[in-house]
Short mmCIF file of C-alpha atoms in Angstrom, two decimals:
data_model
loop_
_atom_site.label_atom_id
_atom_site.label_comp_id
_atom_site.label_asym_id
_atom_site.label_seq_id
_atom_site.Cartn_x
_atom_site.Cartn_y
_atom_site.Cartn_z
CA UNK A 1 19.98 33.17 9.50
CA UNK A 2 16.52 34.04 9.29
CA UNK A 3 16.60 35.13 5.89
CA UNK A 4 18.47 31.77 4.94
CA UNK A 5 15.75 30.00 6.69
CA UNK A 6 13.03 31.70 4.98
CA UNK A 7 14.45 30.91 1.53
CA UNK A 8 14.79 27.32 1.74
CA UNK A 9 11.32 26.66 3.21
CA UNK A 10 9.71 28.83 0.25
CA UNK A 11 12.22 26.68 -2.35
CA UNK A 12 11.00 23.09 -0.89
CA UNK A 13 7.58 24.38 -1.08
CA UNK A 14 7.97 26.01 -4.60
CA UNK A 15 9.44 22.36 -5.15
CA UNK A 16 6.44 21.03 -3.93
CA UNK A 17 4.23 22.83 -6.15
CA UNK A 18 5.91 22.28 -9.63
CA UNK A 19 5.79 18.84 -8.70
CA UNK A 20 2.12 18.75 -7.34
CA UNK A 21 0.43 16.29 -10.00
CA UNK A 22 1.70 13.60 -8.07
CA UNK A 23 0.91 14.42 -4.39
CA UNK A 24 -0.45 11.70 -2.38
CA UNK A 25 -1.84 11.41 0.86
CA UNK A 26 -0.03 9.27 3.52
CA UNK A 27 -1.97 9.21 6.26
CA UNK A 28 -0.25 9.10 9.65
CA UNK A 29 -2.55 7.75 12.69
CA UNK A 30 0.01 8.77 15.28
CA UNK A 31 2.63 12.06 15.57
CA UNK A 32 5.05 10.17 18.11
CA UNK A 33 4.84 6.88 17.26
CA UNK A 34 5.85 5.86 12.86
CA UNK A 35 3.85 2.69 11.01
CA UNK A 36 5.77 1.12 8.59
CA UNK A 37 3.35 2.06 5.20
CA UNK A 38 5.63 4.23 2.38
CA UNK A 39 4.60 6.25 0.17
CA UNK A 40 4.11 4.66 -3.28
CA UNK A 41 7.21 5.06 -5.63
CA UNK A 42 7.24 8.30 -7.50
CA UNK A 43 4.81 9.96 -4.77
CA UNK A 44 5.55 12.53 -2.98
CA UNK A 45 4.41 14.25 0.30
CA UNK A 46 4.70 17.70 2.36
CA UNK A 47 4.75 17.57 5.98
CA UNK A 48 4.86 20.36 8.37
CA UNK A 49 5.44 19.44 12.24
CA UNK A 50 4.73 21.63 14.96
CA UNK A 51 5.60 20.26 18.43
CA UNK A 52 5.22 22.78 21.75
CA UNK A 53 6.64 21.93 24.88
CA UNK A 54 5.69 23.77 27.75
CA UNK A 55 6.33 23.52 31.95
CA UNK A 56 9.59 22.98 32.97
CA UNK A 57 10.94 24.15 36.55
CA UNK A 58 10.02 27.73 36.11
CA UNK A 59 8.64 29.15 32.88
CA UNK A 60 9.32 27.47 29.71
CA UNK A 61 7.81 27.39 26.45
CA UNK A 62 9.17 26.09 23.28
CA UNK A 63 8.43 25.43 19.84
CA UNK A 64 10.05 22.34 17.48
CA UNK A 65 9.17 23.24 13.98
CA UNK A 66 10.11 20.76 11.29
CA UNK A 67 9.01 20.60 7.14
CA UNK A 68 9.12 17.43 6.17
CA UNK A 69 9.63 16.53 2.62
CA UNK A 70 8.54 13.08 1.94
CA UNK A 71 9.64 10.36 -1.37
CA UNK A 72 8.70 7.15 -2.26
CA UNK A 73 11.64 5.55 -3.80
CA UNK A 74 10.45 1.70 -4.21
CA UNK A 75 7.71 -0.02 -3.27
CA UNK A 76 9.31 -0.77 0.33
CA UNK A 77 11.68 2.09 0.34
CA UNK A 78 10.92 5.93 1.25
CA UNK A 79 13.32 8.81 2.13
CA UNK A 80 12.00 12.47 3.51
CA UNK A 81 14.30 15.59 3.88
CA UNK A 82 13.52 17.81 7.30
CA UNK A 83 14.45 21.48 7.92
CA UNK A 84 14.19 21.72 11.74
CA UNK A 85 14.35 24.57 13.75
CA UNK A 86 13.15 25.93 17.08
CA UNK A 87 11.96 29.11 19.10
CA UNK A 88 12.08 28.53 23.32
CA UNK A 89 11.17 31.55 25.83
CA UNK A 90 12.63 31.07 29.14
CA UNK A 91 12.04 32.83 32.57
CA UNK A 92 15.88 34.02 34.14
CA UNK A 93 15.31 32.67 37.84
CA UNK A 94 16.15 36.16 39.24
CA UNK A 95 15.58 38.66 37.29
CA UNK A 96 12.34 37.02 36.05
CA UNK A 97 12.98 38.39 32.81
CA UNK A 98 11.43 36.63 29.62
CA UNK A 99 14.07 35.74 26.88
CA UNK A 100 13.67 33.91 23.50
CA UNK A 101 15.72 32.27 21.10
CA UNK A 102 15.10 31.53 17.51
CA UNK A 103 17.35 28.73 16.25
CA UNK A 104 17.96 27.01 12.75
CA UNK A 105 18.85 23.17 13.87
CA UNK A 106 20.38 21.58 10.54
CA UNK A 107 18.84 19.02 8.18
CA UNK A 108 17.57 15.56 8.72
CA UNK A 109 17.97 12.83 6.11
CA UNK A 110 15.62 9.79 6.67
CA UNK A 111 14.99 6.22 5.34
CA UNK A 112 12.36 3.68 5.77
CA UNK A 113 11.95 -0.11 4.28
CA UNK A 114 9.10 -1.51 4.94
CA UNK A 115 10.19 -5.74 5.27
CA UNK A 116 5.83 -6.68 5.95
CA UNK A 117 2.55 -4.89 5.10
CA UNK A 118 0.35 -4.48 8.39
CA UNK A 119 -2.49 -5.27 5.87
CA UNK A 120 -1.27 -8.35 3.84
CA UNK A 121 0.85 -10.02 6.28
CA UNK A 122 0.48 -10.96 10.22
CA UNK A 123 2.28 -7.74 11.20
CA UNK A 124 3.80 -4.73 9.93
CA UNK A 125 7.80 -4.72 10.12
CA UNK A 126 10.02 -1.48 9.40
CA UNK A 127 13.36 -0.45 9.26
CA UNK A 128 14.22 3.22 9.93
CA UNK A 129 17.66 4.95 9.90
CA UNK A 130 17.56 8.95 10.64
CA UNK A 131 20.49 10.91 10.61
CA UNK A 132 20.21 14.92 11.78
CA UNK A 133 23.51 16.92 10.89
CA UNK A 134 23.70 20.60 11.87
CA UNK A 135 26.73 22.85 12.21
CA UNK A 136 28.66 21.91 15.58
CA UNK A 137 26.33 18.17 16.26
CA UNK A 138 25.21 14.68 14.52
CA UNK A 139 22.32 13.03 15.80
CA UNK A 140 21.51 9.58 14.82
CA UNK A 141 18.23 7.59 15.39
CA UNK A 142 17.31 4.25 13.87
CA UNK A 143 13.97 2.93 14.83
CA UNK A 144 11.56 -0.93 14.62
CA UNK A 145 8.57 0.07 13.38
CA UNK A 146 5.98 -2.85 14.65
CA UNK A 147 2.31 -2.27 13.35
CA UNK A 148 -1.22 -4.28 12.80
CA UNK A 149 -4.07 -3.67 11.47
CA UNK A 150 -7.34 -4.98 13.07
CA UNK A 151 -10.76 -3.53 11.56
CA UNK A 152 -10.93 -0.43 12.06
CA UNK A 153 -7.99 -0.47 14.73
CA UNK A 154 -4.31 0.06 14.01
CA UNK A 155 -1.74 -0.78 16.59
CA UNK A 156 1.63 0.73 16.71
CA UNK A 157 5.04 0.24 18.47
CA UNK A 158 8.56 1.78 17.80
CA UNK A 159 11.77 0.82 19.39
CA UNK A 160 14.28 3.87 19.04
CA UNK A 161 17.92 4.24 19.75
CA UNK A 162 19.07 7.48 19.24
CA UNK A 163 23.16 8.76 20.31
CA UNK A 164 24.11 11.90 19.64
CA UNK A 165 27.62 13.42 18.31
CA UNK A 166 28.73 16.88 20.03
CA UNK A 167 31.59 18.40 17.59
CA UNK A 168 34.22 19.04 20.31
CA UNK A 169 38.38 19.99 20.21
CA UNK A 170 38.80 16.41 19.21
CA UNK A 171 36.20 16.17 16.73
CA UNK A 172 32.99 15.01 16.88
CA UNK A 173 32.42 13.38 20.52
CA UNK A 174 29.92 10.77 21.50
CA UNK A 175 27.68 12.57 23.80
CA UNK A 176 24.55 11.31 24.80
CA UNK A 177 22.13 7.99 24.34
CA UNK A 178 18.67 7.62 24.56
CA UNK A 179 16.50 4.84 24.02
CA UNK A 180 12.64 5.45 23.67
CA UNK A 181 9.94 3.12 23.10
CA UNK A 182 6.45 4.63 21.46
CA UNK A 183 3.54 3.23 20.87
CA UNK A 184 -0.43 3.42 20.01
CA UNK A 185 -3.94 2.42 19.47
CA UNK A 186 -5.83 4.39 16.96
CA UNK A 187 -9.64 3.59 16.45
CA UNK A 188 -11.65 4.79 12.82
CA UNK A 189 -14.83 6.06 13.65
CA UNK A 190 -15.63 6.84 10.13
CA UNK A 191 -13.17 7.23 6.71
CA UNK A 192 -12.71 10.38 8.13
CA UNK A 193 -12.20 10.59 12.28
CA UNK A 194 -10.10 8.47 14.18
CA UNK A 195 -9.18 8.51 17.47
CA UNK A 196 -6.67 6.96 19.99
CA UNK A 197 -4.35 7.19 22.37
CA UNK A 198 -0.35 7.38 22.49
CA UNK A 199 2.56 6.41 25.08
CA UNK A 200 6.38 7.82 24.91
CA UNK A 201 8.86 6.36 27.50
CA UNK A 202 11.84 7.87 26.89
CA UNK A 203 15.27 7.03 29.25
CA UNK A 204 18.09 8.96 28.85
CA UNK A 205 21.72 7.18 29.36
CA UNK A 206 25.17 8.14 30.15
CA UNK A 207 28.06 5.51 30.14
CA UNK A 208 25.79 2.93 30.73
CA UNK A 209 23.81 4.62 33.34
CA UNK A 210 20.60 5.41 33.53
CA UNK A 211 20.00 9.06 34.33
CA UNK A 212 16.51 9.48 34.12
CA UNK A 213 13.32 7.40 32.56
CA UNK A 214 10.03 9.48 31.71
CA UNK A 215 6.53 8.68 30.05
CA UNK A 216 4.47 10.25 28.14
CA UNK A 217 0.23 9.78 27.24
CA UNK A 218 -2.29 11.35 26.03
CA UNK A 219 -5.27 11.13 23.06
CA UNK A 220 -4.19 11.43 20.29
CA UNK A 221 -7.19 13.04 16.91
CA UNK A 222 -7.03 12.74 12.84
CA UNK A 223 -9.39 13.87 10.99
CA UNK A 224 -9.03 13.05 7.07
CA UNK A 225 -10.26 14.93 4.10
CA UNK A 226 -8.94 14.01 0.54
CA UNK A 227 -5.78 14.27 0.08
CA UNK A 228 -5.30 16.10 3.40
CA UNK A 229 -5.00 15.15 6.71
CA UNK A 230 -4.21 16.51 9.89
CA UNK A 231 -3.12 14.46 13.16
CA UNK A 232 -2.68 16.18 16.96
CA UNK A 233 -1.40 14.26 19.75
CA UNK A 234 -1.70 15.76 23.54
CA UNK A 235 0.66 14.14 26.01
CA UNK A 236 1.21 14.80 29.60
CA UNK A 237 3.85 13.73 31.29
CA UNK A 238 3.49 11.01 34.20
CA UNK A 239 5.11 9.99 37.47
CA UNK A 240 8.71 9.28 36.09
CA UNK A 241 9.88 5.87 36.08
CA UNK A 242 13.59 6.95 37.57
CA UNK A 243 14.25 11.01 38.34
CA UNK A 244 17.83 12.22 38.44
CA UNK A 245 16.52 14.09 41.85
CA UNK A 246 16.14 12.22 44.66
CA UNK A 247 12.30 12.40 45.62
CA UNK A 248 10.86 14.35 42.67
CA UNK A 249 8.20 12.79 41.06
CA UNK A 250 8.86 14.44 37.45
CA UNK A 251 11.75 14.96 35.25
CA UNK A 252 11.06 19.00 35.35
CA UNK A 253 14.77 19.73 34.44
CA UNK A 254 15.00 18.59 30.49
CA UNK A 255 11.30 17.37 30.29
CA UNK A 256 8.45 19.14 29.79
CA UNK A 257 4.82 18.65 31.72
CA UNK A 258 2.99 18.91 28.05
CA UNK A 259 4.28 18.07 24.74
CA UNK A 260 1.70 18.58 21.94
CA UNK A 261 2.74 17.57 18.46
CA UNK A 262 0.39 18.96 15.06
CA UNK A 263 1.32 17.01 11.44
CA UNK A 264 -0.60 17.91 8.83
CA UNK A 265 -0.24 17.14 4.98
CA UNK A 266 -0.34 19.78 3.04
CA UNK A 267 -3.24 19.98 0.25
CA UNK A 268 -1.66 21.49 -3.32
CA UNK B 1 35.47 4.08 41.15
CA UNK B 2 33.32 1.29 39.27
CA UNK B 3 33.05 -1.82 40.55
CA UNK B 4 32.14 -5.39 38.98
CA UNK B 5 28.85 -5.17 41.30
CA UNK B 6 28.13 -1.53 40.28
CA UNK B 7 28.37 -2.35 36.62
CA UNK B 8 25.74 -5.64 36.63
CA UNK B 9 23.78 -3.49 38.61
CA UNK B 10 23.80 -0.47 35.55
CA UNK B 11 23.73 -3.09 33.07
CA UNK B 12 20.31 -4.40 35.17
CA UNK B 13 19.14 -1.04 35.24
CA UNK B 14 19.62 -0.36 31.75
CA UNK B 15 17.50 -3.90 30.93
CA UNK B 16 14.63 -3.39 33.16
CA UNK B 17 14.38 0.56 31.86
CA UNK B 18 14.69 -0.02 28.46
CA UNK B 19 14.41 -3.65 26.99
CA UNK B 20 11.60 -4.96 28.85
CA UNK B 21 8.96 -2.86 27.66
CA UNK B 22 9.75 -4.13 24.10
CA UNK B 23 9.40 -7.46 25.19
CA UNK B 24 5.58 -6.65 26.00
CA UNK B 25 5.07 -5.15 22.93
CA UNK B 26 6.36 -8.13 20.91
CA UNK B 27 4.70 -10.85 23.46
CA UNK B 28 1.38 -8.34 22.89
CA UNK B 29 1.67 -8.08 18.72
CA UNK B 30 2.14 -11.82 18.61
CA UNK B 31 -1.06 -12.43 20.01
CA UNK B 32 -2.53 -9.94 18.31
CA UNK B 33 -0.80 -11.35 14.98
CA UNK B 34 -2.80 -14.52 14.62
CA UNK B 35 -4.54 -13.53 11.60
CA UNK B 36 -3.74 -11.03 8.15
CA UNK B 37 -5.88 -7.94 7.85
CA UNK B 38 -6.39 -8.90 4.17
CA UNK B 39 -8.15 -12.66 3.98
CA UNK B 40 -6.04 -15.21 1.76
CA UNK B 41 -7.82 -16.67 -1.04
CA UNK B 42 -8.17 -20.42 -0.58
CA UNK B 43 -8.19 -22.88 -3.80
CA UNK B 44 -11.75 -23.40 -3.04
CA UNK B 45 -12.15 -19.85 -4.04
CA UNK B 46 -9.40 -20.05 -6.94
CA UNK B 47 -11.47 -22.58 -8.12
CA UNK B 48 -15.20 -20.46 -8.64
CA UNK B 49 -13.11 -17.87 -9.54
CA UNK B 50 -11.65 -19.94 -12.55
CA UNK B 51 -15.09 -20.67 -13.31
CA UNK B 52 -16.05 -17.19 -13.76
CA UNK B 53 -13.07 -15.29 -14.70
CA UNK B 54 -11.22 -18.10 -17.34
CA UNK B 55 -7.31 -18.11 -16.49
CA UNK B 56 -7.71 -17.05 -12.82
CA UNK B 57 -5.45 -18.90 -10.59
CA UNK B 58 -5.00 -19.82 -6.50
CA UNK B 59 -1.41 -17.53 -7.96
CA UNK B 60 -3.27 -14.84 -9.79
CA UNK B 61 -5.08 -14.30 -6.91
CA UNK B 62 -2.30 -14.23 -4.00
CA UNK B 63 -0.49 -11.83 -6.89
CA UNK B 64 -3.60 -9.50 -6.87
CA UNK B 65 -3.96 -9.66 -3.34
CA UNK B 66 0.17 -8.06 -2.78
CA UNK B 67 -0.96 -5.55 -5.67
CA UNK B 68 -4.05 -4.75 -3.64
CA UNK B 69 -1.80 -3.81 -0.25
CA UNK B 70 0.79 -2.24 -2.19
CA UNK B 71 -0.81 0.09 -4.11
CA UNK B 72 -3.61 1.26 -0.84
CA UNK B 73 -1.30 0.83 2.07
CA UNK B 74 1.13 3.72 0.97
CA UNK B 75 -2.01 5.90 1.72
CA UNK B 76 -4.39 4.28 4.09
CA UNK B 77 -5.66 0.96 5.27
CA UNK B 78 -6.41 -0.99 2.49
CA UNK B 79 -10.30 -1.73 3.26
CA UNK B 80 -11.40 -5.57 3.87
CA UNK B 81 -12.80 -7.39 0.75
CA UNK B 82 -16.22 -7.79 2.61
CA UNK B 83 -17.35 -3.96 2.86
CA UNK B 84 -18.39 -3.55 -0.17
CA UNK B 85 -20.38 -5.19 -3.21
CA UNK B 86 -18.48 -6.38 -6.45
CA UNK B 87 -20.46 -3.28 -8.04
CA UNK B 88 -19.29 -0.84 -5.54
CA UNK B 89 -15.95 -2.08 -5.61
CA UNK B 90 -15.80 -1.49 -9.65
CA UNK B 91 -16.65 2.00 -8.66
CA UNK B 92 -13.70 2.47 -6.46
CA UNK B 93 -11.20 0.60 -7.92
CA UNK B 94 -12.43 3.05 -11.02
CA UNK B 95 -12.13 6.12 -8.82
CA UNK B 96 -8.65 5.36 -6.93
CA UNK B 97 -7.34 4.22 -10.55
CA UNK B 98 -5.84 7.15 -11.13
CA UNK B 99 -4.51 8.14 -7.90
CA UNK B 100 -2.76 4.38 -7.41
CA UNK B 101 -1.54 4.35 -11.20
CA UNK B 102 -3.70 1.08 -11.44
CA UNK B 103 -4.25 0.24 -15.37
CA UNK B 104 -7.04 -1.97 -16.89
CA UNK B 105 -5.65 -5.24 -16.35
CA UNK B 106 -4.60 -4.74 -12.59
CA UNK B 107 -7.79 -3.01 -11.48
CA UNK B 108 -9.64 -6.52 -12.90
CA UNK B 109 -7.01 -8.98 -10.94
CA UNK B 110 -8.18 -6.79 -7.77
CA UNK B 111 -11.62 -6.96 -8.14
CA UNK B 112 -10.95 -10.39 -8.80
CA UNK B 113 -9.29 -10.92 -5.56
CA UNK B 114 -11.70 -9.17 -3.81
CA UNK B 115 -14.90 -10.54 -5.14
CA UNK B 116 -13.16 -14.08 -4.43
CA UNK B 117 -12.58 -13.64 -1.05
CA UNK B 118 -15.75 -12.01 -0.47
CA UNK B 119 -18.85 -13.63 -2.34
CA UNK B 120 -17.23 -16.85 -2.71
CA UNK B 121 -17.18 -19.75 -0.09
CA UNK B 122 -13.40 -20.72 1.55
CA UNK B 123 -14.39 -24.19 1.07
CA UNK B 124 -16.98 -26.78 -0.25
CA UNK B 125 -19.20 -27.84 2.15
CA UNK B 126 -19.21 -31.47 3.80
CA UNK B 127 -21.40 -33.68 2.15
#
């Protein structure tokens, strides 16, 4: 699995290189929350994504890792390829005994039409369709990318739907639904630091229910260089909006306390 | 066992959890949403540029303006007309040429545009 893993992350990068004469930089003000610029047509862009949760009920600790292969297909239409895969360390409850797993989680296909320019028109309007297809699941997340630029301050908003497919005796099974809503302020200091702040509620449903409903906040740094940029987002989980648990304040159970996401764009 | 009441009151939940929010953030971008980032040339402005640049249109310069956000905004905020100087906005449009694919002609409707919008008045004044 590993050694799998290992080869198709060098190939997209080798990819990456051959192809480097037209790399462009796309900067991205937010890691949470999507704006609805695309990459030029022909361009091309490397992403890697490193998201770590930590402080669930008991130890926990856990790494999202995705490489993110971006293309700009039109002027309003990009696509991006993702490898995803994860490492979480757990504490047993009795034993207290640390254990890790390393996981590969499938490919992620995604597509994004911009309809308006935050620049040139009133607002910024996007469509976004993401599907994520591993071995035994099918997630599915289509997004509204709102956005507007004022000076030097960019607003954001996404509305996200996102069920997910279980593969199951009868097939694939409709699991789960979530619907998130993400949003943020950034602020340029300069051409090359900028500095905001981003929200995540998320609310998880079953068969019309609402289980539970959590937000996220926290600052959220880019600092731009070139044709690189890096962007780091710190949330912290706040008072829960609904808890599965009667009385608890948090949603400890699936949720994390901290959720800290890194993009960069890789310089070639 | 689920009854009619249980199921308004799920379907409430659902609303007031998930759809409301959005609701601010639409309410909130249309105020914000009174104005474009990038100023729209007025004929006023068509019209001096005409005078300086023979053939330049009110069109030419809504065209150059679309060119201008589509060939920035894939890599950052395109920056308003008014930060720089028609000199030091030859000198970018010169330096970014390369990395936008811009050729001759559509670096010169740009600066056009942005000169326009910048250095030249949005209307005549009242006599």
């Amino acid at each position: 699995m590993h050694h799998a893993r290992n080869i198709m992350i060098l190939s997209l990068s080798l990819l990456a290189v051959i192809t480097a004469d037209s790399a462009k930089a796309n900067i991205r003000r937010f890691t949470y929350t999507y704006e609805s610029a695309v990459l030029p047509p022909g361009e091309f862009e490397l992403e890697p994504w490193i998201t770590w949760r930590a402080g669930r009920n008991g130890f926990y600790s856990r790494f999202d890792n995705r490489l993110e292969y971006e293309i700009g297909v039109t002027s309003r239409l990009m696509t991006a390829l993702y490898l995803n895969w994860k490492r979480e360390t757990i504490k047993h409850p009795i034993t207290k005994q640390l254990s890790s797993i390393s996981d590969f989680e499938g490919f992620s296909s995604e597509w994004k039409y911009k309809i308006f320019d935050p620049a040139a028109d009133t607002f910024g309007l996007a469509g976004y369709g993401e599907i994520g297809v591993n071995t035994d699941e099918a997630e599915f997340e289509l997004k509204v990318i709102m956005d507007k630029v004022i000076g030097n301050t960019v607003l954001a908003y996404n509305f996200i739907l996102e069920p997910e497919l279980k593969y199951g005796a009868g097939g694939f099974e409709f699991e789960e639904f979530s619907i998130d809503h993400t949003a943020g302020i950034s602020y340029a200091f300069s051409p090359r630091c900028l500095m905001g702040v981003e929200i995540w509620q998320h609310t998880h449903t079953q068969e019309g229910t609402v289980l539970h409903s959590t937000v996220f906040a926290g600052p959220v740094f880019s600092y731009v260089a070139g044709e690189f940029w890096v962007t780091l987002t710190i949330l912290g989980q706040l008072p829960a909006i609904k808890t599965a648990q009667p009385g608890a304040d948090f949603v400890l159970d699936s949720h994390e306390q901290f959720n800290t996401r890194l993009l960069m764009a890789l310089p070639f | 066992m689920i009854t009619r009441e249980s199921s308004v009151n799920r379907t409430g939940d659902v609303t007031r959890l998930c759809f409301r929010p959005l609701l601010g953030v639409i309410g909130l971008l249309s105020l914000a949403a009174c104005a474009a980032h990038l100023p729209r040339p007025t004929p006023t402005q068509a019209e001096l540029a005409a005078r300086r640049w023979p053939g330049t249109s009110l069109e030419t310069l809504v065209q150059a303006r679309s060119l201008y956000a589509a060939k920035c905004s894939g890599c950052h905020v395109p920056y308003h007309p008014r930060k720089f100087n028609q000199s030091r906005w030859k000198g970018i449009l010169g330096k970014m040429a390369d990395r936008s694919h811009l050729t001759d002609n559509e670096q010169e409707q740009i600066l056009q545009y942005l000169v326009a919008v910048s250095e030249f008045p949005e209307a005549r004044p009242a006599n």
